[in-house]
Coordinates of C-alpha atoms in Angstrom, one line a residue:
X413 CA 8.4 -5.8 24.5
X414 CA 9.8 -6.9 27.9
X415 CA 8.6 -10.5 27.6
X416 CA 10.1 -10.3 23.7
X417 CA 13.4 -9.0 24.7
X418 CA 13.9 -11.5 27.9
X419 CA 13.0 -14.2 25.3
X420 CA 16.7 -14.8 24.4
X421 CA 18.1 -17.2 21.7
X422 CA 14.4 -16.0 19.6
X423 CA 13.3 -14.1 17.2
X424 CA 10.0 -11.4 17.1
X425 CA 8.2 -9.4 15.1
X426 CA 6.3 -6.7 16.2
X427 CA 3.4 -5.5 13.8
X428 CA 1.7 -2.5 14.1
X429 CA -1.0 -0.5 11.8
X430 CA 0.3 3.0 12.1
X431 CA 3.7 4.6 11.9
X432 CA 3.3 6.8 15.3
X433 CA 3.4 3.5 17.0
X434 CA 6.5 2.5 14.9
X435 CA 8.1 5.3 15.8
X436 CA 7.3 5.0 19.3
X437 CA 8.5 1.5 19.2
X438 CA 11.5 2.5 17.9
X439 CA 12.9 5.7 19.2
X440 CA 11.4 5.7 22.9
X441 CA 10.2 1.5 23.6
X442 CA 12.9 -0.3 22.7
X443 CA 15.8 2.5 23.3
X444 CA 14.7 2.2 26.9
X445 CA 15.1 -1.3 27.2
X446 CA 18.7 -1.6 25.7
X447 CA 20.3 -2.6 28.7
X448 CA 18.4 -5.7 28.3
X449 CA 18.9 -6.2 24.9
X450 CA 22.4 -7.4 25.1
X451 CA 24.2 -7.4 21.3
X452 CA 20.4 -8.3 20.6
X453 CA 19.5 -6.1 17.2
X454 CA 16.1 -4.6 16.6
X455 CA 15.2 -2.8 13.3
X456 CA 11.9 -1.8 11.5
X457 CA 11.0 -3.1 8.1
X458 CA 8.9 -0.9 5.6
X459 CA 6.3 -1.9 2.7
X460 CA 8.6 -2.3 -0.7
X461 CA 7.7 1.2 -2.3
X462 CA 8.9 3.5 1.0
X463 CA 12.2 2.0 -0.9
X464 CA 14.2 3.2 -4.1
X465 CA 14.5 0.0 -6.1
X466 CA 17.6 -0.6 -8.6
X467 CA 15.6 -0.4 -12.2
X468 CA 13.5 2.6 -10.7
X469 CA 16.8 4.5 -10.1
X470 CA 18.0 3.2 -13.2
X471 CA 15.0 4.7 -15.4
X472 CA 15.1 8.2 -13.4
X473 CA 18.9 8.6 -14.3
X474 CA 18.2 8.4 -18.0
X475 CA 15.3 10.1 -18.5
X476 CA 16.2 12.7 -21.3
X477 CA 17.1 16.3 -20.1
X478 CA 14.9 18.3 -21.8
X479 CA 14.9 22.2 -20.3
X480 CA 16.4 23.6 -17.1
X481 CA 14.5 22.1 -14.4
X482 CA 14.9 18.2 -15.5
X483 CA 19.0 19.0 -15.2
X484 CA 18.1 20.6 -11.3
X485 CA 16.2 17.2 -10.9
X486 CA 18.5 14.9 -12.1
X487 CA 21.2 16.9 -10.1
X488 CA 19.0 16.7 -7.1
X489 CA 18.6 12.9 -7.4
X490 CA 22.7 12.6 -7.4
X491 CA 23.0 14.5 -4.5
X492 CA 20.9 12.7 -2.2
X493 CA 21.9 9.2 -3.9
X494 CA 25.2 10.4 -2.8
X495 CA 24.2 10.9 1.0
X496 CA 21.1 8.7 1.7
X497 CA 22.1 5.1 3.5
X498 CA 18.5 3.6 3.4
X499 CA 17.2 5.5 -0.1
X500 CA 13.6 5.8 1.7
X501 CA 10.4 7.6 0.3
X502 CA 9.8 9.8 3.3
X503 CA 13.9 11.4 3.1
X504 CA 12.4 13.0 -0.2
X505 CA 8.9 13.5 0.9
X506 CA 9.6 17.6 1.3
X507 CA 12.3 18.0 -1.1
X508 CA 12.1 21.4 -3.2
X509 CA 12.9 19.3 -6.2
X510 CA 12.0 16.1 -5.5
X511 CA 8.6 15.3 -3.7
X512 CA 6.7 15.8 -7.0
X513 CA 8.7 12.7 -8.2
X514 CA 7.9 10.3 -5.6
X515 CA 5.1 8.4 -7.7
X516 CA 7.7 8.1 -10.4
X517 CA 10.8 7.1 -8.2
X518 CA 8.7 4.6 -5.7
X519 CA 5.7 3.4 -6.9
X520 CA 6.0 0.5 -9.1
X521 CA 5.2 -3.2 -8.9
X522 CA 7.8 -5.4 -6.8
X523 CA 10.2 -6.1 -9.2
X524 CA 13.5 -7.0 -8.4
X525 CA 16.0 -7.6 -11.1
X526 CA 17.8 -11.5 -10.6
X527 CA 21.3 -10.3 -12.0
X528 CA 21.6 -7.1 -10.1
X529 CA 19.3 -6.6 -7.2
X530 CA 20.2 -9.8 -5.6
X531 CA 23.4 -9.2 -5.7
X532 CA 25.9 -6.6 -3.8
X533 CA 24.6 -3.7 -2.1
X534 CA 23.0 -1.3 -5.0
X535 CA 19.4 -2.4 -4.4
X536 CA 17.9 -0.5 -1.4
X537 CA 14.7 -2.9 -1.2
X538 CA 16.6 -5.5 -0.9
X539 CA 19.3 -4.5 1.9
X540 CA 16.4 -3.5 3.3
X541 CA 15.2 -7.1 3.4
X542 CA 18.7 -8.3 4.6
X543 CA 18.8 -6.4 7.3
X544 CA 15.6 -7.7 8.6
X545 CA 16.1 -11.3 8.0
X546 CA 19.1 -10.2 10.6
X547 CA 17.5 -8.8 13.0
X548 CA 16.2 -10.2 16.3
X549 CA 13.2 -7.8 17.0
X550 CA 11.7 -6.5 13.9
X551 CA 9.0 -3.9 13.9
X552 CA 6.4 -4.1 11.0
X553 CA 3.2 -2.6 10.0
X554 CA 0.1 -4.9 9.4
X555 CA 0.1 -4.5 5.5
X556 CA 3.9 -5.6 5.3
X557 CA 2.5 -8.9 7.3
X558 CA 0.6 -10.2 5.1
X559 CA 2.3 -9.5 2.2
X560 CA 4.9 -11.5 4.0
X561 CA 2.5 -14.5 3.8
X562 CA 1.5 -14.1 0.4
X563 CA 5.1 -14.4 -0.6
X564 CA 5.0 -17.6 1.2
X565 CA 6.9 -16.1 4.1
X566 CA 9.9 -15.0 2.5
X567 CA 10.0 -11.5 3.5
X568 CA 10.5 -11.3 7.0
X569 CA 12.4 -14.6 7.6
X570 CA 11.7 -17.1 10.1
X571 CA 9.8 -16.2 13.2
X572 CA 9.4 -17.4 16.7
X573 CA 7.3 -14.7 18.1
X574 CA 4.8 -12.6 17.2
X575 CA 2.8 -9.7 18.9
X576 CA 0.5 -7.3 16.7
X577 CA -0.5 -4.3 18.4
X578 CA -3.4 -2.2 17.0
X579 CA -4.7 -5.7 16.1
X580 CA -8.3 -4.3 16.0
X581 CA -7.4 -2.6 12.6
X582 CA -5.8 -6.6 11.1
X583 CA -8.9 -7.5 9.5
X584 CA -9.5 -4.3 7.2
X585 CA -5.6 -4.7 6.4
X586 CA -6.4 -7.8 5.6
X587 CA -9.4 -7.3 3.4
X588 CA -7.4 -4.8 1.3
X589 CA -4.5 -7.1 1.2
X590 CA -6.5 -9.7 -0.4
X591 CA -8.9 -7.0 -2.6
X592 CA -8.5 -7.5 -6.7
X593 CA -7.8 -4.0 -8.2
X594 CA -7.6 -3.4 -11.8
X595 CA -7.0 0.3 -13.2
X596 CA -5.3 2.1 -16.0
X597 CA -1.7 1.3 -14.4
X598 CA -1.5 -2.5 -14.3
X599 CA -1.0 -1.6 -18.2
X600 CA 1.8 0.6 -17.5
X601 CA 3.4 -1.5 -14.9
X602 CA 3.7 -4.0 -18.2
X603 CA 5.1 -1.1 -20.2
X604 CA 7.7 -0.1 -17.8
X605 CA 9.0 -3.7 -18.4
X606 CA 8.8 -4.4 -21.7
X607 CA 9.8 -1.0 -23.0
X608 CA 7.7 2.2 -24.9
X609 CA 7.8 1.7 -28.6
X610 CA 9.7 4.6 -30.3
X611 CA 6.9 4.6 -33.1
X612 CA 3.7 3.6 -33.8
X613 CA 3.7 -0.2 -35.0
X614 CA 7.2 -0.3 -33.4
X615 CA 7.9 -3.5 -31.3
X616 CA 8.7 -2.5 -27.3
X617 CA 11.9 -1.2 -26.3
X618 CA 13.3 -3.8 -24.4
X619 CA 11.6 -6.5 -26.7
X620 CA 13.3 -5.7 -29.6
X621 CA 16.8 -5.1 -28.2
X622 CA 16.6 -8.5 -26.6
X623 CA 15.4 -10.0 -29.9
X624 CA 18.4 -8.3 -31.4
X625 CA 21.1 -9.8 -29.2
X626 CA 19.5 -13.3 -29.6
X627 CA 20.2 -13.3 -32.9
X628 CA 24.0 -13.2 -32.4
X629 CA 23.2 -16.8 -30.5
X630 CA 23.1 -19.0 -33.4
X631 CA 20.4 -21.1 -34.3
X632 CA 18.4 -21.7 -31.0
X633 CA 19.2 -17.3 -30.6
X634 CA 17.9 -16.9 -33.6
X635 CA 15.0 -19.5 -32.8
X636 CA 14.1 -17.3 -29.8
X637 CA 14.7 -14.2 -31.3
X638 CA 11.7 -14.9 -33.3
X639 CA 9.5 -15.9 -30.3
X640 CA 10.7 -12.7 -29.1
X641 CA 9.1 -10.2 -31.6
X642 CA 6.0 -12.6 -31.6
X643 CA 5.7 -12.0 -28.0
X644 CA 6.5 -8.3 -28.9
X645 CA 3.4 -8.0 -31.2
X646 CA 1.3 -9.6 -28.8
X647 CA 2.1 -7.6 -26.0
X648 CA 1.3 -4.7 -28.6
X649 CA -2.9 -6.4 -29.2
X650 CA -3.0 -6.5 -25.4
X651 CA -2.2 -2.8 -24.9
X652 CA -4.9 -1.6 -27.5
X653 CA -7.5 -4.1 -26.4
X654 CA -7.4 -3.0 -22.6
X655 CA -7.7 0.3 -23.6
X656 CA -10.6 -0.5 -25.5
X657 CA -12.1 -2.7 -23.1
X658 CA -11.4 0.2 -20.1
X659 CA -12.8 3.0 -22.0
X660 CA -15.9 1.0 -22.8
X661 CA -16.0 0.4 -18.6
X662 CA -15.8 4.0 -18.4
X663 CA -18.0 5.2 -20.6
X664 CA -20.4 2.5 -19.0
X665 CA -19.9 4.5 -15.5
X666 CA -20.5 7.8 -17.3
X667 CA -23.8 6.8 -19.1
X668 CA -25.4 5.6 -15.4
X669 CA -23.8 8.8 -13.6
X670 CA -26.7 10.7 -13.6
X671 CA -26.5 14.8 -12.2
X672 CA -23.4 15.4 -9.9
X673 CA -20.5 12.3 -10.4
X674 CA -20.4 10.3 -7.1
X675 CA -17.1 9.5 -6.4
X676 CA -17.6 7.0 -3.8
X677 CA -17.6 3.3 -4.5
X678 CA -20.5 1.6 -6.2
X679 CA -20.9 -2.1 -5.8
X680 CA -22.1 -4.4 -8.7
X681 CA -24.8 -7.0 -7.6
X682 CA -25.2 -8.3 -10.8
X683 CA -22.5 -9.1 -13.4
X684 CA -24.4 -10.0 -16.0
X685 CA -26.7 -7.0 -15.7
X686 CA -23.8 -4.9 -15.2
X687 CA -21.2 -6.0 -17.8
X688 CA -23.5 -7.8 -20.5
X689 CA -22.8 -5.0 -22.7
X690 CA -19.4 -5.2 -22.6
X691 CA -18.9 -8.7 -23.4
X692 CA -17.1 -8.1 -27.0
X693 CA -14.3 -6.0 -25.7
X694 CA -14.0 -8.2 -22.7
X695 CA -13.7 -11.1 -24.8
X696 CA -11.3 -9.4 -26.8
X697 CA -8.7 -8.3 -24.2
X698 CA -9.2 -11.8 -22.5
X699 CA -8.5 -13.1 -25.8
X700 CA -4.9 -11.3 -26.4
X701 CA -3.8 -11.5 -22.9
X702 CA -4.5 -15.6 -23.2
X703 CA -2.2 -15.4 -26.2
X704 CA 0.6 -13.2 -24.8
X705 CA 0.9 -15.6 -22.0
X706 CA 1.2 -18.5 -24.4
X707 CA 3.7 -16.7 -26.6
X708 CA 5.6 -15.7 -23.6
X709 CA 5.9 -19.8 -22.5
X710 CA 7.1 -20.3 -26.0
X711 CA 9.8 -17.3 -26.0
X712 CA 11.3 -18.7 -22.2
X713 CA 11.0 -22.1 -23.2
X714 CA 13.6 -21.3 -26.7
X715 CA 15.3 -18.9 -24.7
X716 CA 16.3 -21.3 -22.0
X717 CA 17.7 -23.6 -24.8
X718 CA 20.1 -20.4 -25.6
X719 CA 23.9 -20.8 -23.4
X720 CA 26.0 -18.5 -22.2
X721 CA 23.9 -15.5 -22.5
X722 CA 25.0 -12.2 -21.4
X723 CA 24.5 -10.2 -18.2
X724 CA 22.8 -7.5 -20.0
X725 CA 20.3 -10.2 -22.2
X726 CA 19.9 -11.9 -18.9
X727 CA 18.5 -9.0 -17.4
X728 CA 16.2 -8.0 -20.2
X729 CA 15.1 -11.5 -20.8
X730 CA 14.3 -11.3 -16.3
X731 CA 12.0 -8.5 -17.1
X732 CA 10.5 -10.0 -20.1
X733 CA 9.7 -12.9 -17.6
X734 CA 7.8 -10.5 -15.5
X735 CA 5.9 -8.8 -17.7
X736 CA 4.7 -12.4 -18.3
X737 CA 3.7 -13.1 -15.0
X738 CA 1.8 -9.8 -14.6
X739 CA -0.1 -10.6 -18.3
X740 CA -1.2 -13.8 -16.8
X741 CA -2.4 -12.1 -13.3
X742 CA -4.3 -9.5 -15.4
X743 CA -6.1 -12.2 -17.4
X744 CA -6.7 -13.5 -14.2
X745 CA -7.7 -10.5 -12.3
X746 CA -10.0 -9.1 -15.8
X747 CA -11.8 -12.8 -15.6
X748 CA -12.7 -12.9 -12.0
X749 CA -14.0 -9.4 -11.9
X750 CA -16.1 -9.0 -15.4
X751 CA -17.5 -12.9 -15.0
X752 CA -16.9 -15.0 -12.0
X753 CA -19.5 -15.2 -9.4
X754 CA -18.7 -15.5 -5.7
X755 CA -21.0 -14.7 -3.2
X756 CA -18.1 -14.2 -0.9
X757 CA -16.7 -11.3 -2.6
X758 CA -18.1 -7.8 -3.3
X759 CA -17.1 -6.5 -6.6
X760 CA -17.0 -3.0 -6.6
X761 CA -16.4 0.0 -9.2
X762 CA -14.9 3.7 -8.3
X763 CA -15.5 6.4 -11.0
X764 CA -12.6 8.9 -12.3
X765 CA -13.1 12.6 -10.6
X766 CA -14.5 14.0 -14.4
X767 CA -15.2 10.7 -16.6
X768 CA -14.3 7.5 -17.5
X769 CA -13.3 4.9 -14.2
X770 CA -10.7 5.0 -12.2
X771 CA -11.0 1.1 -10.5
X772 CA -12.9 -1.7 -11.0
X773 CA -12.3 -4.2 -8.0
X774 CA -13.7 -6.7 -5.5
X775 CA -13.1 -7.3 -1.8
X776 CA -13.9 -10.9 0.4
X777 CA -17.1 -10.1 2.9
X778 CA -15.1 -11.4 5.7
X779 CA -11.8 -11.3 6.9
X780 CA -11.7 -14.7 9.5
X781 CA -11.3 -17.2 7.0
X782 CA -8.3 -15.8 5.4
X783 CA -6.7 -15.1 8.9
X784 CA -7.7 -18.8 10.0
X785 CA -5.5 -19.5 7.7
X786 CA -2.7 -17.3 8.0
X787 CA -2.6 -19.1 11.8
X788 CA -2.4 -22.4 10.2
X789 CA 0.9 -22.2 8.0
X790 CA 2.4 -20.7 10.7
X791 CA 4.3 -22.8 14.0
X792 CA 3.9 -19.7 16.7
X793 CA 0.8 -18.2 18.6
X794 CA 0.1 -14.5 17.5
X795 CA -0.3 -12.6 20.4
X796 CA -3.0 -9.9 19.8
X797 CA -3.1 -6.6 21.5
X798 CA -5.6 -3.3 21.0
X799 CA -7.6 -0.8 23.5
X800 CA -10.7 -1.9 21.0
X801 CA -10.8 -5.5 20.9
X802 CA -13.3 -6.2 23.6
X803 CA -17.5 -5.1 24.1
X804 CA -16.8 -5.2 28.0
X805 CA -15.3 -8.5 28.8
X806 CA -16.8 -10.2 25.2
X807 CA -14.3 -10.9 22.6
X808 CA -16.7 -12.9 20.1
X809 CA -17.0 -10.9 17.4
X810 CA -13.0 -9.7 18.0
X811 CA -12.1 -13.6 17.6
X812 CA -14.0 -13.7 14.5
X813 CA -13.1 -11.4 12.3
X814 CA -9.2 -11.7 13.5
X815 CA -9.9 -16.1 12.0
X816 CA -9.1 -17.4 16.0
X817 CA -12.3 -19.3 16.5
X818 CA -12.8 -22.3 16.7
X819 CA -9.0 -23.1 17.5
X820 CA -7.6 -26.3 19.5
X821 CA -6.0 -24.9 22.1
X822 CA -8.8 -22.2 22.1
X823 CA -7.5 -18.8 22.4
X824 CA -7.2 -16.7 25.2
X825 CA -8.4 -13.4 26.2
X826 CA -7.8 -10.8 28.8
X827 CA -8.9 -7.6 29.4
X828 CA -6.7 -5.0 31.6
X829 CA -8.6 -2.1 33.2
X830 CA -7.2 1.3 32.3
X831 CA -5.2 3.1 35.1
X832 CA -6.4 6.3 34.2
X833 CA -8.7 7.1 36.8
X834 CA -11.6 8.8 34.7
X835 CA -13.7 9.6 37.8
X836 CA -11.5 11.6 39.5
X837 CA -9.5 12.8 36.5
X838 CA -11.8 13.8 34.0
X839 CA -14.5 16.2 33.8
X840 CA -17.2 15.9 30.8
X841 CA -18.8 19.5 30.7
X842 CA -22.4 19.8 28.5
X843 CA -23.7 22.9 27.7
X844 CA -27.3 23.5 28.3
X845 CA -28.4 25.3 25.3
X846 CA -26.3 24.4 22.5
X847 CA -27.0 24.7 18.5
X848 CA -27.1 21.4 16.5
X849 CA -24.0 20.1 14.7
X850 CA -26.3 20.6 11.2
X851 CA -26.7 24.3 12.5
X852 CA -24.9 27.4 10.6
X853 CA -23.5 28.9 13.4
X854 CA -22.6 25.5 15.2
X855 CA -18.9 26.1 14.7
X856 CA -19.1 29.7 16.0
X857 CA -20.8 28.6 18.9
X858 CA -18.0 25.7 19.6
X859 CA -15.5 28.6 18.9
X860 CA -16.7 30.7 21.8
X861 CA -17.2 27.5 24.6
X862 CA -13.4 26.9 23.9
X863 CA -12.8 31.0 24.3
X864 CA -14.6 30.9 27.6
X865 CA -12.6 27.7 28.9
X866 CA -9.2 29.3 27.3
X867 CA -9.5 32.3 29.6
X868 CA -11.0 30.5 32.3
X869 CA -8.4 27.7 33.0
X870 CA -5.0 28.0 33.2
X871 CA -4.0 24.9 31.1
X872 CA -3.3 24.3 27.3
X873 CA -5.7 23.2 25.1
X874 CA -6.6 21.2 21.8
X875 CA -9.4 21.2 19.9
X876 CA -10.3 18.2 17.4
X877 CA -12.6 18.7 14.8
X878 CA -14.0 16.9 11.9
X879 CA -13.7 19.7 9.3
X880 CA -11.5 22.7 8.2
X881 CA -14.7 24.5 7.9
X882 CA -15.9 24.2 11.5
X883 CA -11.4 25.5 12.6
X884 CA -12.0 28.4 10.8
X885 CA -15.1 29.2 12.2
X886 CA -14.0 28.7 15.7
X887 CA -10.6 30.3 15.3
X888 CA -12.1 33.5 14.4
X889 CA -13.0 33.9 17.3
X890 CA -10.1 32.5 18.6
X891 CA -7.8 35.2 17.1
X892 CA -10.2 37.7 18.6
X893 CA -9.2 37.5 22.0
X894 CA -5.7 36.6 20.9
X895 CA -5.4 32.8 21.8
X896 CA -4.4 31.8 18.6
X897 CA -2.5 32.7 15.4
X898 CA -2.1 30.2 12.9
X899 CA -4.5 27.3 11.5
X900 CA -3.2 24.5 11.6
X901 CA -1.2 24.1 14.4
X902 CA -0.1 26.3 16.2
X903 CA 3.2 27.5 17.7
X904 CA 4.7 26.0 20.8
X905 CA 3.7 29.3 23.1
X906 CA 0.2 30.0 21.8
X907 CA -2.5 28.5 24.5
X908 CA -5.2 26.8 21.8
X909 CA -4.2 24.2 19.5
X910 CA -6.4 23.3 16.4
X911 CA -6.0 20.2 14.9
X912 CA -8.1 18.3 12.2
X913 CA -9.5 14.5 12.7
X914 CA -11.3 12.7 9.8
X915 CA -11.9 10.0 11.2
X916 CA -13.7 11.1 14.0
X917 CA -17.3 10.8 14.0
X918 CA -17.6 13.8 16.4
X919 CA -16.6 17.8 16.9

């Protein structure tokens, strides 16, 4: 941060994987160095759904108010509309009211309307975005990276400089960046946009109102008005051939589930083998989503011959045009996964918790390529930093799988030596007779070597663990010579703190 910040007349991102280093970053790193900063502005830049978009807030306000607790909600939502500057996820992530909403007010495809977001200050996501193509230091997380890159670099403006830190964790993000999902919501992401029908056999919402105001056009409204419902109806086929097609994968996953449902991934070797059966209904929805796109291309290509439209029909007809782009993705996605080989990609499925499937998705073997790449479009050498990217002083396999192999100039490395002094400052204790980690009592046993060292040394302690199970078994007896009183943690005066990590691979 020293070298970015003494770098004047440039500008840096800073990409990290968690949000403790963010915060770090940004409330204790960079604070410090504000002498040197000058009128230099730093500021941090979040994935598009910690954001309250415009047409989110939108649909929220008029959702109907059926009983008591929807009018508490909706006042809720005006209230902190009324105080929030930045309208981000985590300000509502413990609200009384609110945190059961979050799905509903957040998560949602990118989707920025062209005659409102863009313009003024009423999109959140997008001043968002403002502010970071202003900034000189901007702080990032890995994910938010490479979506920059898919968006063809759009996101996070132009850059001089860039450092990742954590870069050991890149080529997972990357992986899942670049993984093809397809679940129950990329039909509902289509719905939100074209509108719910009021009734059965009804056209969309959105569809028909927009057909409606084309007809006041004249001819060429009227022309497209008619392209409109067409596109309606097919939209309608789509909806009830994916939901054919995805109960047929489901019912697949169901009839192979055999005694208790595994809920972990299962990968498909075999397309063919796997999906033969299915080849009807994935025909069919194939089928319907080909034709929605090709009814959509009509309907744009009338409704661009149509002048002087309205605000309001511009609007609609903008998120008529997405919903088109995400029909052809999904006809995209649907093929790839049920049909196309690739021996570079694993194509995976992940069962629903009681029945049916909750994903069906594939992920690239290997992340280098795509990150070779990534360092290709770009003018500026990433500089990569981690405790973890090293075996000793080797970097091969680091180089690798982060796509910097093979580069002219080659890149460099360099290892720095911890300045913790673990010989004289730590001290690794093994007990002698000690039950296995498999063991029933193994918890109990761990609960009593921290009591001993509790009352033995005059320090605070933690205690990581990789289960709830084996806390509770060691803060009984914890709590029975009165180190400890709550689970998980505990307060600021008690001397044992328990603490829970999944990830860990050890007690």
């Amino acid at each position: 941060l020293v070298a970015l910040v003494l770098r004047q007349g440039s500008r840096a991102v800073v990409s990290t994987h968690t949000r403790a280093l963010q915060s770090q970053i940004m409330e204790q790193d960079l604070p410090r160095l504000a002498p040197q900063l000058g009128d230099r502005k730093y500021n941090l830049l979040m994935g598009r759904r910690n954001y309250l978009c415009l047409r989110q807030r939108q649909s929220f306000l008029s959702r109907p108010i059926e009983e008591m607790g929807d009018a508490l909600r909706g006042a809720a939502f005006r209230l902190w509309l009324a105080a929030t500057r930045d309208g981000m996820r985590d300000e509502l992530a413990g609200h009384p009211l609110l945190a059961d909403e979050l799905g509903a007010l957040f998560d949602a495809a990118d989707l920025c309307l062209p005659g409102q977001c863009y313009e003024g200050d009423k999109c959140f996501v997008q001043n968002a975005r403002r502010r970071a193509r202003d900034t000189d230091i901007l702080v990032v997380n890995h994910s938010l990276l490479l979506a920059d890159r898919l968006a063809g670099h759009t996101l996070l403006g132009e850059v001089d400089h860039l450092v990742i830190d954590e870069a050991h964790r890149l080529p997972a993000v990357t992986l899942d960046a670049h993984t093809v999902v397809c679940g129950a919501w990329r039909l509902r992401e289509i719905d939100d946009l074209v509108g719910h029908a009021r009734r059965e056999g009804n056209l969309p919402e959105r569809i028909s109102l927009a057909a409606e105001r084309l007809q006041g056009y004249g001819p060429e409204g009227k022309k497209a008005a008619g392209s409109c419902e067409d596109f309606g109806r097919a939209v309608r086929r789509v909806g009830k051939s994916f939901e054919a097609w995805w109960r047929a994968l489901g019912q697949l996953v169901d009839d192979a589930s055999t005694g208790r449902r595994d809920l972990n991934r299962a990968r498909v070797r075999d397309k063919d083998e796997a999906f033969g059966s299915l080849r009807p209904q994935t025909s069919d929805v194939l089928e319907d989503l080909a034709d929605a796109v090709g009814v959509y291309a009509r309907m744009a290509g009338h409704s661009a011959a149509v002048d002087d439209l309205s605000p309001v029909l511009e609007d609609d007809l903008a998120q008529l045009a997405q919903a088109g782009q995400l029909l052809s993705k999904l006809h995209q996605d649907i093929h790839f996964l049920m049909t196309d080989p690739d021996e570079e990609w694993v194509t995976w499925i992940e069962p629903a918790p009681r029945s049916g499937l909750r994903r069906l998705g594939a992920t690239l073997l290997e992340s280098g390529e795509v990150l070779r790449e990534f360092w290709l479009d770009v003018n500026y050498r990433p500089v990569m930093t981690s405790a973890t990217l090293a075996v000793g002083e080797d970097f091969t396999h680091m180089l690798r799988e982060l796509g910097l192999t093979r580069r002219r100039p080659p890149a460099l490395t360099s290892t720095t030596p911890s300045p913790f002094d673990y010989h004289e400052q730590t001290l690794v204790l093994t007990p002698s007779h000690f039950p296995d980690p498999g063991a029933s009592h193994f918890g109990h046993a761990v609960g009593e070597v921290m009591r001993s060292l509790a009352l033995g040394v005059p320090r605070k302690m933690m205690g990581l663990f990789t289960s709830y199970r084996m806390i509770r078994e060691a803060e009984d007896i914890l709590r029975e010579a009165g180190l400890t009183e709550d689970h998980v943690p505990g307060g600021p005066d008690l001397p044992v703190l328990l603490s829970q990590n999944p990830r860990s691979g050890t007690g």
